[in-house]
mmCIF file of C-alpha atoms (C1' of nucleotides) in Angstrom:
data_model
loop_
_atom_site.group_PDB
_atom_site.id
_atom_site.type_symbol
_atom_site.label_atom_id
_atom_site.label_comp_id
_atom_site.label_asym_id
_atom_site.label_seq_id
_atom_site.Cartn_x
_atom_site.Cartn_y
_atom_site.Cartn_z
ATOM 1 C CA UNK A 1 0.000 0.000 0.000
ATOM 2 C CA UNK A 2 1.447 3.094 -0.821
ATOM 3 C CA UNK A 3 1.553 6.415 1.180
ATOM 4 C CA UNK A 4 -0.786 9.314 -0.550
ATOM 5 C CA UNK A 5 1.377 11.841 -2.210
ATOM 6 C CA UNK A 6 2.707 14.729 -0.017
ATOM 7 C CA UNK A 7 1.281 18.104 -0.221
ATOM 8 C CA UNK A 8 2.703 21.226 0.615
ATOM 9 C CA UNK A 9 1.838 24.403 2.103
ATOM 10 C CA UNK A 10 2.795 27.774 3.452
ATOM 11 C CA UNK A 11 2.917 28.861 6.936
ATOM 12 C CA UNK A 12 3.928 32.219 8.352
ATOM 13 C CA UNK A 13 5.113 33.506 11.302
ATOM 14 C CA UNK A 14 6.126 36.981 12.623
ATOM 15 C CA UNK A 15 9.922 36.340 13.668
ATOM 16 C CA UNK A 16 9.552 38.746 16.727
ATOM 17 C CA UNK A 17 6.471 36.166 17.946
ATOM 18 C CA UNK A 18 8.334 32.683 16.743
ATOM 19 C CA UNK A 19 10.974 32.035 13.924
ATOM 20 C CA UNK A 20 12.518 29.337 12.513
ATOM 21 C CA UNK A 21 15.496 30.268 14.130
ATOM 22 C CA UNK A 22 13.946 28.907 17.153
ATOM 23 C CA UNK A 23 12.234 26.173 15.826
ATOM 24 C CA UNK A 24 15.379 24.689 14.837
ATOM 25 C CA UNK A 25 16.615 24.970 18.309
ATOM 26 C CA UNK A 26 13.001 23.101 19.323
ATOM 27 C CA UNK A 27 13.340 20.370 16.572
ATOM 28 C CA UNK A 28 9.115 20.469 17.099
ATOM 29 C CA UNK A 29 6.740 23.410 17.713
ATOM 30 C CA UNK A 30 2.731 22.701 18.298
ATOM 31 C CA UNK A 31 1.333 25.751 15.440
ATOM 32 C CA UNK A 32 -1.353 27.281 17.007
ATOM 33 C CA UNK A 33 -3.075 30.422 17.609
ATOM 34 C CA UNK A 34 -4.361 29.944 13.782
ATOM 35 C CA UNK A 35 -7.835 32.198 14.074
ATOM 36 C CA UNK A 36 -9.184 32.462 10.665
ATOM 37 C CA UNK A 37 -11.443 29.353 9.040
ATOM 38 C CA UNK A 38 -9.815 29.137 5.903
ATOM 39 C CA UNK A 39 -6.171 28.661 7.610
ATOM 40 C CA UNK A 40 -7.945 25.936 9.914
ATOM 41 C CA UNK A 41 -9.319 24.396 7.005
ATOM 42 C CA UNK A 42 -5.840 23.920 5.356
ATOM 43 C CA UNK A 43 -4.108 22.630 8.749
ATOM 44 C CA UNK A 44 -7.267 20.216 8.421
ATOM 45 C CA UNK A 45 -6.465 18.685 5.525
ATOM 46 C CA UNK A 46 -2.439 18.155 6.443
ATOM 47 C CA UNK A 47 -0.815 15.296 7.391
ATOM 48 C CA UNK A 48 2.187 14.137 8.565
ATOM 49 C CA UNK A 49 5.080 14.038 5.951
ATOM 50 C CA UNK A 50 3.708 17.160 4.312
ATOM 51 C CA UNK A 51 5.952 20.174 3.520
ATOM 52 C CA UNK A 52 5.706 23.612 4.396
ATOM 53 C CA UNK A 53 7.545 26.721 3.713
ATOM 54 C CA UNK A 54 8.409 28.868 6.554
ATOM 55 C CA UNK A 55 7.663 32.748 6.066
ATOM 56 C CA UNK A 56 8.719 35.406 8.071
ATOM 57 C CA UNK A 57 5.946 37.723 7.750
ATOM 58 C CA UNK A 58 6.214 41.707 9.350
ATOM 59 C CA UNK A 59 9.658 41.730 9.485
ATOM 60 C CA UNK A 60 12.492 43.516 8.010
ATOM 61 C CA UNK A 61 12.532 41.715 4.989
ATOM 62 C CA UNK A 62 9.408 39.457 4.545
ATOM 63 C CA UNK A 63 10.695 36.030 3.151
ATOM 64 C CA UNK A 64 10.561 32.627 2.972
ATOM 65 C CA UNK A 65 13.457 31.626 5.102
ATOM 66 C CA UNK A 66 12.904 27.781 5.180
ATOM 67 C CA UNK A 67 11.235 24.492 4.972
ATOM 68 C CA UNK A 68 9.405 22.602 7.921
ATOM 69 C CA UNK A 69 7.472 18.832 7.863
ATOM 70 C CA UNK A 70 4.130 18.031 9.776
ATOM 71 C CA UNK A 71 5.197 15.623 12.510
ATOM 72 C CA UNK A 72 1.384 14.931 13.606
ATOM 73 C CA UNK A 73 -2.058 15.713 12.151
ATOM 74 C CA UNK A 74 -4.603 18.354 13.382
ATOM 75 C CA UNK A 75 -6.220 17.970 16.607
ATOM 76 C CA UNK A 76 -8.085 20.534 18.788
ATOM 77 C CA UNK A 77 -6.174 23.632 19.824
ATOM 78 C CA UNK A 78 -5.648 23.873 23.484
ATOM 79 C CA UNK A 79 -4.912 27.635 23.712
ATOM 80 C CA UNK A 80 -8.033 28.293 21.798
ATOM 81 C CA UNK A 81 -10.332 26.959 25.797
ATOM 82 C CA UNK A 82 -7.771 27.840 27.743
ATOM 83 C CA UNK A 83 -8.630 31.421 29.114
ATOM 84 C CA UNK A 84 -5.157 32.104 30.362
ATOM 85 C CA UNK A 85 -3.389 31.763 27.334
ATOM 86 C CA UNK A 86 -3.041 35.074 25.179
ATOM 87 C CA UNK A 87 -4.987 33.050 22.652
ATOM 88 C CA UNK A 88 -8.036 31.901 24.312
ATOM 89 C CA UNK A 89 -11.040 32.478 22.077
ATOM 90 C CA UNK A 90 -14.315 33.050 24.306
ATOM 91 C CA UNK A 91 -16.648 31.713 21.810
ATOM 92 C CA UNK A 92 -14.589 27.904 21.512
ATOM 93 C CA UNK A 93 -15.263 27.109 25.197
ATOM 94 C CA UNK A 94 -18.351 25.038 24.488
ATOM 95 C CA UNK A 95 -16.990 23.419 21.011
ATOM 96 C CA UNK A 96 -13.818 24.091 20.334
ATOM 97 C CA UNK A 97 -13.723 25.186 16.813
ATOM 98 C CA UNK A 98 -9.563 25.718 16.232
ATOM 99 C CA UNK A 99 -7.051 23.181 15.511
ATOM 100 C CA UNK A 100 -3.142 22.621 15.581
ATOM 101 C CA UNK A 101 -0.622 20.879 13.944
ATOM 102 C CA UNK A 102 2.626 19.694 14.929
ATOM 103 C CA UNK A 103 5.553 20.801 12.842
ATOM 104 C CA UNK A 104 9.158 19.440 12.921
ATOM 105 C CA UNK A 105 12.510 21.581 11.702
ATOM 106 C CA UNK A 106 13.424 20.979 8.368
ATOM 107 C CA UNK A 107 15.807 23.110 6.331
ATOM 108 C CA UNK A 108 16.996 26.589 6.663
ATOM 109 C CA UNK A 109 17.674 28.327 3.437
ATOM 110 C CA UNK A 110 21.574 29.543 3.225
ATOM 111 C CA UNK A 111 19.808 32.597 1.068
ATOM 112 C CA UNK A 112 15.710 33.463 2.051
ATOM 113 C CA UNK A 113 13.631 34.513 -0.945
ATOM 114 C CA UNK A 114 12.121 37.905 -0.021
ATOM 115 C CA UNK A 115 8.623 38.798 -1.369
ATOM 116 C CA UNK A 116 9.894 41.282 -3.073
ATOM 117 C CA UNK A 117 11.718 38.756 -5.459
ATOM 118 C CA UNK A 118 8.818 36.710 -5.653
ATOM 119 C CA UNK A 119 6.802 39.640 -6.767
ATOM 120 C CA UNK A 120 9.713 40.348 -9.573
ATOM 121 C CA UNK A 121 9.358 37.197 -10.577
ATOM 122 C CA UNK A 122 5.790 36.630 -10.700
ATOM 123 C CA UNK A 123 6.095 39.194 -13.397
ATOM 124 C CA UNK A 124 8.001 36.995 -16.124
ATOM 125 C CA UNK A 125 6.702 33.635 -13.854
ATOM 126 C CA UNK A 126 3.122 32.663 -14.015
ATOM 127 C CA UNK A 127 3.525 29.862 -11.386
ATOM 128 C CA UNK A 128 5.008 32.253 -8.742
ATOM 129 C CA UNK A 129 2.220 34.453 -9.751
ATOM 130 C CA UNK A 130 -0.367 32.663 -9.262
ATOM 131 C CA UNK A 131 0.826 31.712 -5.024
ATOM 132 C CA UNK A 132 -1.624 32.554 -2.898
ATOM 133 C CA UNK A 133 0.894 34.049 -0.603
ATOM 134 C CA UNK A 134 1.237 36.833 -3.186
ATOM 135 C CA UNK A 135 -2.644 36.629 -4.356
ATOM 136 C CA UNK A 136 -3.380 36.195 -0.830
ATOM 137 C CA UNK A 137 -1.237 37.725 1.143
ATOM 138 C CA UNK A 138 -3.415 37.872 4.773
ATOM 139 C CA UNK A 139 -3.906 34.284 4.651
ATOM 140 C CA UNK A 140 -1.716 32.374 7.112
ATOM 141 C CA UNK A 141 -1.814 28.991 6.109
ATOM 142 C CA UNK A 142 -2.016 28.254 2.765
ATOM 143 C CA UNK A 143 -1.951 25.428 0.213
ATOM 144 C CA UNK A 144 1.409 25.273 -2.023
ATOM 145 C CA UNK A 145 1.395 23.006 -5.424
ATOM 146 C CA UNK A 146 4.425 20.775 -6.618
ATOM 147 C CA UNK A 147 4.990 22.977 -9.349
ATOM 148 C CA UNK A 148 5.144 26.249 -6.851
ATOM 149 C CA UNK A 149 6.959 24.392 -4.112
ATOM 150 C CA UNK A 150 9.830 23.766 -6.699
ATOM 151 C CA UNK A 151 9.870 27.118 -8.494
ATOM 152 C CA UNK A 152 10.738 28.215 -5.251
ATOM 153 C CA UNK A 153 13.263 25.692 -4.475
ATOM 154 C CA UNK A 154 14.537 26.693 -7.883
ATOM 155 C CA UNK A 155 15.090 30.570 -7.434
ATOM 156 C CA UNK A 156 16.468 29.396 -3.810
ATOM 157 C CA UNK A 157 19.824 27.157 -5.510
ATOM 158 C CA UNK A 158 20.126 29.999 -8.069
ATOM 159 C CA UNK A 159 20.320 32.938 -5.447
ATOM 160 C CA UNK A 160 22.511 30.539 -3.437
ATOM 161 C CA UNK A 161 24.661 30.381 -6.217
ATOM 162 C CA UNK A 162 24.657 34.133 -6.612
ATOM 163 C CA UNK A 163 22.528 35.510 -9.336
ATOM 164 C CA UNK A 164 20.804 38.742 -8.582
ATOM 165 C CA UNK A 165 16.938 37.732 -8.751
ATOM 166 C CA UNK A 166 16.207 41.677 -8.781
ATOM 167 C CA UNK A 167 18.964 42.269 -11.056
ATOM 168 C CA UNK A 168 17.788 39.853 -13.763
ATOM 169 C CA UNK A 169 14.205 41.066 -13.367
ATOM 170 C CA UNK A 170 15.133 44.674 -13.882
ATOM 171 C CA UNK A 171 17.578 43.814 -17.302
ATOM 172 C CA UNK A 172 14.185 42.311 -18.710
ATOM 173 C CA UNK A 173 12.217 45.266 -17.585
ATOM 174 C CA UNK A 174 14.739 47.654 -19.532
ATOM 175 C CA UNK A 175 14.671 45.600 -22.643
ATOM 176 C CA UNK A 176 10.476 45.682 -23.118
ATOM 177 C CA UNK A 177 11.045 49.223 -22.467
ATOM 178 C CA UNK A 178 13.580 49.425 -25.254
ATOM 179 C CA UNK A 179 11.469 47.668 -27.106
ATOM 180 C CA UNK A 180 8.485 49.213 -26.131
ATOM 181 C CA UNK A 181 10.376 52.993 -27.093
ATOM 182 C CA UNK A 182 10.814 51.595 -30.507
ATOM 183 C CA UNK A 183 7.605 50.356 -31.354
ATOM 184 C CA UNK A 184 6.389 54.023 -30.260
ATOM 185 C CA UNK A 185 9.039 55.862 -32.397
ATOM 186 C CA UNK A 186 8.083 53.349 -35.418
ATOM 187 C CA UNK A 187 4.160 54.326 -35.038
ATOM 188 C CA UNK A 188 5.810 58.322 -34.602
ATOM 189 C CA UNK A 189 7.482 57.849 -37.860
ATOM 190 C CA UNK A 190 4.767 56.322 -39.581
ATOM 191 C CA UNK A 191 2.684 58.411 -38.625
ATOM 192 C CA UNK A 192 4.560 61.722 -39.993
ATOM 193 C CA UNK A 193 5.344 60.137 -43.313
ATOM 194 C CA UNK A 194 2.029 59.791 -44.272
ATOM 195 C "C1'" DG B 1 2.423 55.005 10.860
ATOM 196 C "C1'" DC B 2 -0.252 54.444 6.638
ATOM 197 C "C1'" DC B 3 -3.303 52.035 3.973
ATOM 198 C "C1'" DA B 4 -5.184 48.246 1.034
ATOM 199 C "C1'" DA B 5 -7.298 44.059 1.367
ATOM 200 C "C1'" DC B 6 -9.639 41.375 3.475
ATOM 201 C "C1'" DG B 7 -12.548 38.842 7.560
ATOM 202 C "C1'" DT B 8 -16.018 39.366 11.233
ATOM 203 C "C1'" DT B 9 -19.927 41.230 13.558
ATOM 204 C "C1'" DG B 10 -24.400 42.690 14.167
ATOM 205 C "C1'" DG B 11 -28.498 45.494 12.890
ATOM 206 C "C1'" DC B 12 -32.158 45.257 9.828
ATOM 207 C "C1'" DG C 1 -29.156 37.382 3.407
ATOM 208 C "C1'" DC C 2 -27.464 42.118 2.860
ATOM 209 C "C1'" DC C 3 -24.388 45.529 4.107
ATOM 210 C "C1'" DA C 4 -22.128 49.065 6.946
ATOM 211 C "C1'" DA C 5 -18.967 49.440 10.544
ATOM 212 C "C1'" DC C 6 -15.258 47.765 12.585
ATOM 213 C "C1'" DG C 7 -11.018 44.906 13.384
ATOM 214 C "C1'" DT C 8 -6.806 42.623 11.704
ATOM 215 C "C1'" DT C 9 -3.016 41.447 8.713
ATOM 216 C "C1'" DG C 10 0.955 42.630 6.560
ATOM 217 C "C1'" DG C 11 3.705 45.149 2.993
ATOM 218 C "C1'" DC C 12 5.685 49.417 2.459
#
DNA sequence: GCCAACGTTGGC
DNA sequence: GCCAACGTTGGC
């Protein structure tokens, strides 16, 4: 019998509340706190052996800084009925409607990928384009396809190996300009001739 | 600190 | 079920 495939997602985290810094010091971190349904519904549908990127979100330089697994499926989330913990939620007391995962330390990247690459190059990349973390970008928790997952491993190794992901983008933006300019002088010439 | 893009709440 | 008001997230 073999395993189902493994799915990946996206999971963010302010580095000033927890970073991956720290959760490769912890090895394991229970991800909680999530308080929006459609996050919940994605750590719903994980299981263990999935991927997820770790994002540092409201920070410096927002990036994905890393990779984490899910070491256990979603169960009910004890800070959510617990009304001394800073994330008790006074309408879960009777049913507790929030869940948590477990996540285990996986990789972190020699070189993060800051949004603002991704956003260069979702303009010459439709599959970075179309992440939800850019489309998206309040959701917490979020769904990441194969395809995604290793366009972003790809930019990773080539910033590791030191190409300018900015750099490239804006060469490409000069030459539709240039090229843009001469399609406007050749309508300006046209135009005068006749 | 500002503001856009949402999500939630509650009156009707 | 609609929608205005309000709250939160998160990039900049």
């Amino acid at each position: 019998m073999s395993s189902p495939p493994r799915k990946n997602f996206l999971v963010k985290s302010e580095p000033s509340e927890y970073s991956i810094q720290q959760l490769q010091q912890d090895h394991h971190q229970e991800w909680d706190g999530v308080r929006n349904y459609t996050a919940r519904n994605h750590l719903n549908t994980m299981k263990p052996g999935d991927k997820c990127f770790f994002y540092h979100s409201s920070c410096k330089l927002p990036s994905i800084v890393g990779t984490c697994r899910i070491a256990r499926a979603a169960q009910p989330d004890q800070t959510a009925v617990n009304p001394k913990h800073k994330n008790f939620d006074p309408k879960s007391t009777e049913s507790n409607r929030w869940v948590s995962v477990l996540v285990e330390f996986e990789a972190l990247f020699e070189t993060s990928i800051t949004i603002k690459e991704l956003r260069m190059q979702a303009t010459i990349n439709p599959v970075i384009a179309n992440m939800s973390l850019l489309r998206q970008s309040r959701l917490s928790v979020m769904p990441v396809s194969d395809e995604e997952w290793q366009a972003v491993l790809d930019l990773q190794t080539r910033k590791e190996q030191g190409e300018d992901l900015e750099q490239l983008q804006q060469q490409i933006q000069t030459k539709e300009k240039q090229r843009r300019t001469k399609r406007t002088e050749k309508v300006a010439v046209t135009t005068s001739t006749s």
